[in-house]
Coordinates of C-alpha atoms in Angstrom, one line a residue:
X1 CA 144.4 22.2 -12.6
X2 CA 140.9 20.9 -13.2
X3 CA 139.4 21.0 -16.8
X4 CA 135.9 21.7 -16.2
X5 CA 133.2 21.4 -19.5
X6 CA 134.1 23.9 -22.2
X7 CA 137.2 24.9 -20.6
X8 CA 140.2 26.4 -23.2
X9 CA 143.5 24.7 -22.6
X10 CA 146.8 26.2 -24.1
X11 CA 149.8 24.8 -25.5
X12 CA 152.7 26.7 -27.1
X13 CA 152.6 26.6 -30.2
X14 CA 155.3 24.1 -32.5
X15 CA 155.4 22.9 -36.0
X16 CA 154.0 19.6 -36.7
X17 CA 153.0 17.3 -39.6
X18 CA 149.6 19.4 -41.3
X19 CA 146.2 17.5 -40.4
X20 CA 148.0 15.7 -37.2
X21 CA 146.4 16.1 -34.3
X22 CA 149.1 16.9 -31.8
X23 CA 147.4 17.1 -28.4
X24 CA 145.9 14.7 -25.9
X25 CA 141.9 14.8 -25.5
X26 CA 141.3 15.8 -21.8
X27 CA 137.4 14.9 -21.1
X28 CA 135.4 16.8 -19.0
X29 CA 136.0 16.8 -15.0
X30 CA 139.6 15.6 -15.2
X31 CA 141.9 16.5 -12.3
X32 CA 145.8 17.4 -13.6
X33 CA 148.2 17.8 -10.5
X34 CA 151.5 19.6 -11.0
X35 CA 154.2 18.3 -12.8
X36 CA 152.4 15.9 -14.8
X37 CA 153.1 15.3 -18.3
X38 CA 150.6 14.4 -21.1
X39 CA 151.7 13.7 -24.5
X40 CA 150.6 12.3 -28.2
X41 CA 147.3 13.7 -30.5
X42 CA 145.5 10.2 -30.0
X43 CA 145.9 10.0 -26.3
X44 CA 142.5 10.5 -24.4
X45 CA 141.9 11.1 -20.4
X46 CA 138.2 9.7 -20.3
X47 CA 135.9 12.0 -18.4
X48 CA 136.1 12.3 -14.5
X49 CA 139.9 10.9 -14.2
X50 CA 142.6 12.3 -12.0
X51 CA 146.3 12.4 -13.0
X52 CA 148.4 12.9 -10.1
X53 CA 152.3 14.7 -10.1
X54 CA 154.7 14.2 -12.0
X55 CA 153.3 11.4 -14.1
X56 CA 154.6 10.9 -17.5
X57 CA 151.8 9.7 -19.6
X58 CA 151.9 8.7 -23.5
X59 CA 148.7 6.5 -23.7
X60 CA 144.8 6.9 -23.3
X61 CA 142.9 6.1 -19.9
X62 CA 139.4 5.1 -19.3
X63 CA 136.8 7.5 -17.5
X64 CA 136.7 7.1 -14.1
X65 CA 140.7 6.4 -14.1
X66 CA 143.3 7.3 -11.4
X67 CA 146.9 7.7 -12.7
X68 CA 149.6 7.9 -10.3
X69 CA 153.2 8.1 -10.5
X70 CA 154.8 4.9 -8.5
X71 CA 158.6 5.7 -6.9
X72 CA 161.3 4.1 -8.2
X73 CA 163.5 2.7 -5.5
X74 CA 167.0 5.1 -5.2
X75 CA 169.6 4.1 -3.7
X76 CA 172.0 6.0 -1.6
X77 CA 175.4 4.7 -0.9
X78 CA 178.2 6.4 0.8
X79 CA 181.0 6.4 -1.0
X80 CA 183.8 5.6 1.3
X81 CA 182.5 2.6 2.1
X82 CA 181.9 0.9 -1.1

């Protein structure tokens, strides 16, 4: 999904604290790839940033940013031979 100037983005609808802003800011040109998530009202993606999968974000990035989600290292073990 790419947020292009003046572009409406949708969100369902909760109850929140009256006058709190609830939603991130998402600039204009900002790449979102699937599975990510963006949360808080005073989190900002600055203008022209990509957010790749499954990335979990609860801060603000610059413009120009790209935000990328880093593998944790999983283990698999048999279990017969622990």
């Amino acid at each position: 999904w790419t947020r292009q100037p003046n572009s409406a983005t949708a969100a369902r609808a909760m109850p929140g604290p009256k006058g709190q802003k609830r939603h991130p800011t998402v600039e204009d040109h900002v790449t979102i790839y699937a599975g990510a998530t963006i949360v808080g009202g005073e989190t900002v993606i600055g203008a022209h940033s990509t957010v790749g999968a499954n990335v979990f974000l609860m801060h603000s990035v610059p413009p120009h940013s790209l935000v990328l989600y880093e593998e944790v290292n999983v283990k698999v073990l048999d279990k017969q031979q622990r």
